[in-house]
């Protein structure tokens, strides 16, 4: 594969530009993906933060749901942040009526897990897989991983033990938004997967 991987950002709704900026800064060629044929030329995909139920509805309206499911099942490296984590989960708790995910990640993810009182907060997380320093994590109406299957590695937990970052093969997901805090190590890890898959 060429030195700069072609990476898609699903651009139906959400913080697409923030991801595109980080990925471009790390040397990737970014493709904004809205149509099924745009999936064909990419080596990996980011599912941004935003509103998972809206992205789900738009994906269905744009005929993207099945192609996305197929791409994930076919082993494409995918990184989902926040709403993107919800969309990767095989099981969603507290989705809106009829909400579906693309799936692939053997996990149960609770949407809006912090309720209305603590909708947004920032904290520093020790992430062993990334080494020092800790990750400054921004949570915005964030989901939590409630349970994971045996193939899933937990990368980060809150101080109380709740799971906020996971990895399963080529799939990476965080409850928080590294793309808004200047943290690039999760995107670097994702790009390393993309390069390895190529
Ligand atoms: N609460 C949003 C959802 O349900 C996620 C929020 C986010 O991506 N920052 O999809």
mmCIF file of C-alpha atoms and ligand atoms in Angstrom:
data_model
loop_
_atom_site.group_PDB
_atom_site.id
_atom_site.type_symbol
_atom_site.label_atom_id
_atom_site.label_comp_id
_atom_site.label_asym_id
_atom_site.label_seq_id
_atom_site.Cartn_x
_atom_site.Cartn_y
_atom_site.Cartn_z
ATOM 1 C CA UNK A 1 0.000 0.000 0.000
ATOM 2 C CA UNK A 2 1.126 3.550 -0.631
ATOM 3 C CA UNK A 3 2.594 5.429 2.311
ATOM 4 C CA UNK A 4 -0.543 7.520 2.770
ATOM 5 C CA UNK A 5 -3.589 5.321 3.337
ATOM 6 C CA UNK A 6 -6.974 6.363 1.973
ATOM 7 C CA UNK A 7 -9.286 6.655 4.932
ATOM 8 C CA UNK A 8 -12.993 7.407 4.841
ATOM 9 C CA UNK A 9 -14.959 9.443 7.356
ATOM 10 C CA UNK A 10 -18.669 8.627 7.308
ATOM 11 C CA UNK A 11 -20.051 12.078 6.531
ATOM 12 C CA UNK A 12 -23.803 11.778 7.115
ATOM 13 C CA UNK A 13 -23.849 13.791 10.362
ATOM 14 C CA UNK A 14 -21.536 14.623 13.256
ATOM 15 C CA UNK A 15 -18.015 15.882 13.832
ATOM 16 C CA UNK A 16 -16.707 14.871 10.421
ATOM 17 C CA UNK A 17 -14.377 17.852 9.979
ATOM 18 C CA UNK A 18 -12.606 17.302 13.295
ATOM 19 C CA UNK A 19 -11.749 13.720 12.339
ATOM 20 C CA UNK A 20 -10.730 14.723 8.828
ATOM 21 C CA UNK A 21 -8.358 17.331 10.280
ATOM 22 C CA UNK A 22 -6.664 14.849 12.644
ATOM 23 C CA UNK A 23 -6.339 12.167 9.962
ATOM 24 C CA UNK A 24 -4.951 14.597 7.385
ATOM 25 C CA UNK A 25 -2.479 15.853 9.985
ATOM 26 C CA UNK A 26 -1.286 12.257 10.446
ATOM 27 C CA UNK A 27 -0.649 11.865 6.735
ATOM 28 C CA UNK A 28 -3.793 10.046 5.623
ATOM 29 C CA UNK A 29 -5.726 10.882 2.476
ATOM 30 C CA UNK A 30 -9.279 11.526 3.694
ATOM 31 C CA UNK A 31 -12.407 10.655 1.715
ATOM 32 C CA UNK A 32 -15.806 11.880 2.935
ATOM 33 C CA UNK A 33 -18.129 8.891 2.551
ATOM 34 C CA UNK A 34 -21.843 9.349 1.884
ATOM 35 C CA UNK A 35 -22.602 6.835 -0.853
ATOM 36 C CA UNK A 36 -21.988 3.070 -1.114
ATOM 37 C CA UNK A 37 -19.587 3.415 -4.058
ATOM 38 C CA UNK A 38 -17.386 5.708 -1.944
ATOM 39 C CA UNK A 39 -16.678 2.754 0.355
ATOM 40 C CA UNK A 40 -14.960 0.876 -2.435
ATOM 41 C CA UNK A 41 -11.769 2.906 -2.608
ATOM 42 C CA UNK A 42 -10.961 3.256 1.093
ATOM 43 C CA UNK A 43 -8.665 1.242 3.350
ATOM 44 C CA UNK A 44 -10.345 2.162 6.638
ATOM 45 C CA UNK A 45 -13.278 4.153 7.988
ATOM 46 C CA UNK A 46 -14.008 6.505 10.879
ATOM 47 C CA UNK A 47 -17.518 6.686 12.328
ATOM 48 C CA UNK A 48 -17.673 10.157 13.920
ATOM 49 C CA UNK A 49 -19.386 11.448 17.020
ATOM 50 C CA UNK A 50 -22.757 13.062 16.578
ATOM 51 C CA UNK A 51 -26.184 11.539 17.074
ATOM 52 C CA UNK A 52 -26.228 7.801 16.475
ATOM 53 C CA UNK A 53 -29.976 7.591 15.816
ATOM 54 C CA UNK A 54 -29.705 10.265 13.115
ATOM 55 C CA UNK A 55 -26.668 8.623 11.503
ATOM 56 C CA UNK A 56 -28.543 5.298 11.590
ATOM 57 C CA UNK A 57 -31.590 6.826 9.846
ATOM 58 C CA UNK A 58 -29.503 8.644 7.242
ATOM 59 C CA UNK A 59 -27.416 5.534 6.573
ATOM 60 C CA UNK A 60 -30.585 3.617 5.805
ATOM 61 C CA UNK A 61 -31.963 6.452 3.661
ATOM 62 C CA UNK A 62 -28.698 6.620 1.675
ATOM 63 C CA UNK A 63 -28.573 2.841 1.176
ATOM 64 C CA UNK A 64 -25.417 2.721 3.287
ATOM 65 C CA UNK A 65 -26.450 0.342 6.037
ATOM 66 C CA UNK A 66 -25.863 -2.991 4.297
ATOM 67 C CA UNK A 67 -22.668 -1.871 2.506
ATOM 68 C CA UNK A 68 -21.304 -0.649 5.842
ATOM 69 C CA UNK A 69 -22.227 -3.894 7.576
ATOM 70 C CA UNK A 70 -20.570 -5.834 4.774
ATOM 71 C CA UNK A 71 -17.400 -3.701 4.915
ATOM 72 C CA UNK A 72 -17.104 -4.183 8.678
ATOM 73 C CA UNK A 73 -17.794 -7.913 8.422
ATOM 74 C CA UNK A 74 -15.180 -8.072 5.668
ATOM 75 C CA UNK A 75 -12.499 -6.845 8.061
ATOM 76 C CA UNK A 76 -12.188 -3.173 7.172
ATOM 77 C CA UNK A 77 -10.469 -1.292 10.018
ATOM 78 C CA UNK A 78 -12.993 1.052 11.642
ATOM 79 C CA UNK A 79 -12.632 3.588 14.436
ATOM 80 C CA UNK A 80 -15.833 4.831 16.086
ATOM 81 C CA UNK A 81 -15.981 7.717 18.563
ATOM 82 C CA UNK A 82 -19.006 8.244 20.800
ATOM 83 C CA UNK A 83 -21.991 7.938 18.414
ATOM 84 C CA UNK A 84 -19.596 5.936 16.228
ATOM 85 C CA UNK A 85 -19.032 3.517 19.105
ATOM 86 C CA UNK A 86 -22.803 3.049 19.404
ATOM 87 C CA UNK A 87 -23.020 2.355 15.671
ATOM 88 C CA UNK A 88 -20.300 -0.311 15.927
ATOM 89 C CA UNK A 89 -21.909 -2.134 18.848
ATOM 90 C CA UNK A 90 -23.723 -5.409 18.271
ATOM 91 C CA UNK A 91 -26.170 -4.462 21.048
ATOM 92 C CA UNK A 92 -27.493 -0.993 22.053
ATOM 93 C CA UNK A 93 -29.220 -0.140 25.330
ATOM 94 C CA UNK A 94 -31.426 3.001 25.500
ATOM 95 C CA UNK A 95 -31.522 3.618 21.765
ATOM 96 C CA UNK A 96 -34.563 5.424 20.352
ATOM 97 C CA UNK A 97 -37.440 3.240 19.116
ATOM 98 C CA UNK A 98 -36.279 1.197 16.133
ATOM 99 C CA UNK A 99 -32.665 2.350 16.366
ATOM 100 C CA UNK A 100 -30.192 -0.093 14.840
ATOM 101 C CA UNK A 101 -26.434 -0.254 14.618
ATOM 102 C CA UNK A 102 -24.072 -1.455 11.927
ATOM 103 C CA UNK A 103 -22.583 -3.884 14.447
ATOM 104 C CA UNK A 104 -19.366 -5.856 14.351
ATOM 105 C CA UNK A 105 -18.186 -5.109 17.883
ATOM 106 C CA UNK A 106 -19.231 -7.834 20.315
ATOM 107 C CA UNK A 107 -20.325 -5.405 23.019
ATOM 108 C CA UNK A 108 -23.401 -3.928 24.653
ATOM 109 C CA UNK A 109 -23.233 -0.130 24.592
ATOM 110 C CA UNK A 110 -25.547 2.135 26.591
ATOM 111 C CA UNK A 111 -26.444 5.341 24.791
ATOM 112 C CA UNK A 112 -26.436 8.603 26.822
ATOM 113 C CA UNK A 113 -25.138 6.586 29.758
ATOM 114 C CA UNK A 114 -24.329 9.591 31.945
ATOM 115 C CA UNK A 115 -27.900 10.902 32.057
ATOM 116 C CA UNK A 116 -28.846 14.544 31.954
ATOM 117 C CA UNK A 117 -27.001 15.722 35.076
ATOM 118 C CA UNK A 118 -23.496 14.941 33.883
ATOM 119 C CA UNK A 119 -23.969 15.231 30.147
ATOM 120 C CA UNK A 120 -20.449 16.377 29.425
ATOM 121 C CA UNK A 121 -17.194 16.182 31.324
ATOM 122 C CA UNK A 122 -13.461 15.843 30.798
ATOM 123 C CA UNK A 123 -11.056 13.561 32.576
ATOM 124 C CA UNK A 124 -7.600 12.044 32.219
ATOM 125 C CA UNK A 125 -7.451 8.322 31.490
ATOM 126 C CA UNK A 126 -4.575 5.899 31.824
ATOM 127 C CA UNK A 127 -4.499 3.887 28.603
ATOM 128 C CA UNK A 128 -1.855 1.195 28.928
ATOM 129 C CA UNK A 129 -1.898 0.383 25.222
ATOM 130 C CA UNK A 130 -0.941 3.992 24.424
ATOM 131 C CA UNK A 131 1.629 4.468 27.182
ATOM 132 C CA UNK A 132 2.324 7.810 28.868
ATOM 133 C CA UNK A 133 1.054 10.471 29.193
ATOM 134 C CA UNK A 134 -2.601 9.832 30.142
ATOM 135 C CA UNK A 135 -5.284 10.585 27.567
ATOM 136 C CA UNK A 136 -7.247 13.787 28.106
ATOM 137 C CA UNK A 137 -10.747 12.523 27.302
ATOM 138 C CA UNK A 138 -13.754 14.688 26.447
ATOM 139 C CA UNK A 139 -17.132 13.032 27.032
ATOM 140 C CA UNK A 140 -20.205 14.618 25.396
ATOM 141 C CA UNK A 141 -23.549 12.865 26.062
ATOM 142 C CA UNK A 142 -21.361 9.824 25.925
ATOM 143 C CA UNK A 143 -22.111 6.121 25.786
ATOM 144 C CA UNK A 144 -20.590 3.449 28.039
ATOM 145 C CA UNK A 145 -19.636 -0.112 27.247
ATOM 146 C CA UNK A 146 -21.755 -2.250 29.576
ATOM 147 C CA UNK A 147 -20.401 -5.653 28.618
ATOM 148 C CA UNK A 148 -18.013 -7.173 26.119
ATOM 149 C CA UNK A 149 -17.589 -10.576 24.498
ATOM 150 C CA UNK A 150 -14.409 -12.652 24.753
ATOM 151 C CA UNK A 151 -12.822 -11.248 21.581
ATOM 152 C CA UNK A 152 -12.907 -7.668 22.867
ATOM 153 C CA UNK A 153 -9.919 -6.026 24.594
ATOM 154 C CA UNK A 154 -10.687 -3.268 27.069
ATOM 155 C CA UNK A 155 -8.295 -0.340 26.469
ATOM 156 C CA UNK A 156 -9.565 2.162 29.034
ATOM 157 C CA UNK A 157 -11.830 2.458 32.036
ATOM 158 C CA UNK A 158 -13.039 5.335 34.163
ATOM 159 C CA UNK A 159 -11.721 5.447 37.746
ATOM 160 C CA UNK A 160 -14.827 3.525 38.848
ATOM 161 C CA UNK A 161 -14.100 0.713 36.397
ATOM 162 C CA UNK A 162 -16.647 1.497 33.706
ATOM 163 C CA UNK A 163 -15.376 0.726 30.195
ATOM 164 C CA UNK A 164 -14.827 3.639 27.783
ATOM 165 C CA UNK A 165 -12.429 2.325 25.104
ATOM 166 C CA UNK A 166 -12.302 -1.078 23.427
ATOM 167 C CA UNK A 167 -10.683 -2.896 20.543
ATOM 168 C CA UNK A 168 -11.667 -6.052 18.700
ATOM 169 C CA UNK A 169 -9.386 -7.005 15.832
ATOM 170 C CA UNK A 170 -9.611 -4.187 13.306
ATOM 171 C CA UNK A 171 -12.332 -2.350 15.251
ATOM 172 C CA UNK A 172 -11.522 0.436 17.706
ATOM 173 C CA UNK A 173 -14.096 2.408 19.685
ATOM 174 C CA UNK A 174 -13.996 5.152 22.318
ATOM 175 C CA UNK A 175 -16.844 6.715 24.328
ATOM 176 C CA UNK A 176 -14.987 10.012 24.184
ATOM 177 C CA UNK A 177 -13.695 12.348 21.463
ATOM 178 C CA UNK A 178 -9.910 12.440 20.966
ATOM 179 C CA UNK A 179 -10.542 14.417 17.776
ATOM 180 C CA UNK A 180 -11.628 17.483 19.777
ATOM 181 C CA UNK A 181 -8.858 17.537 22.387
ATOM 182 C CA UNK A 182 -5.701 17.339 20.276
ATOM 183 C CA UNK A 183 -5.144 13.692 21.234
ATOM 184 C CA UNK A 184 -3.892 11.805 18.181
ATOM 185 C CA UNK A 185 -2.777 8.440 19.553
ATOM 186 C CA UNK A 186 -6.067 6.619 18.944
ATOM 187 C CA UNK A 187 -6.099 7.832 15.328
ATOM 188 C CA UNK A 188 -2.450 6.755 14.989
ATOM 189 C CA UNK A 189 -3.356 3.327 16.334
ATOM 190 C CA UNK A 190 -6.241 3.120 13.852
ATOM 191 C CA UNK A 191 -3.970 4.173 10.966
ATOM 192 C CA UNK A 192 -1.427 1.513 11.975
ATOM 193 C CA UNK A 193 -4.239 -1.072 11.654
ATOM 194 C CA UNK A 194 -5.186 0.371 8.279
ATOM 195 C CA UNK A 195 -1.590 0.103 7.059
ATOM 196 C CA UNK A 196 -1.255 -3.436 8.450
ATOM 197 C CA UNK A 197 -4.495 -4.521 6.757
ATOM 198 C CA UNK A 198 -3.167 -3.253 3.428
HETATM 199 N N1 LIG B 1 -25.627 10.884 22.549
HETATM 200 C C1 LIG B 1 -25.183 10.678 21.200
HETATM 201 C C2 LIG B 1 -25.841 9.471 20.559
HETATM 202 O O1 LIG B 1 -26.712 8.903 21.101
HETATM 203 C C3 LIG B 1 -23.698 10.536 21.123
HETATM 204 C C4 LIG B 1 -23.035 11.842 21.484
HETATM 205 C C5 LIG B 1 -21.736 12.080 20.787
HETATM 206 O O2 LIG B 1 -21.394 11.455 19.777
HETATM 207 N N2 LIG B 1 -21.025 13.051 21.300
HETATM 208 O O3 LIG B 1 -25.481 9.093 19.493
#
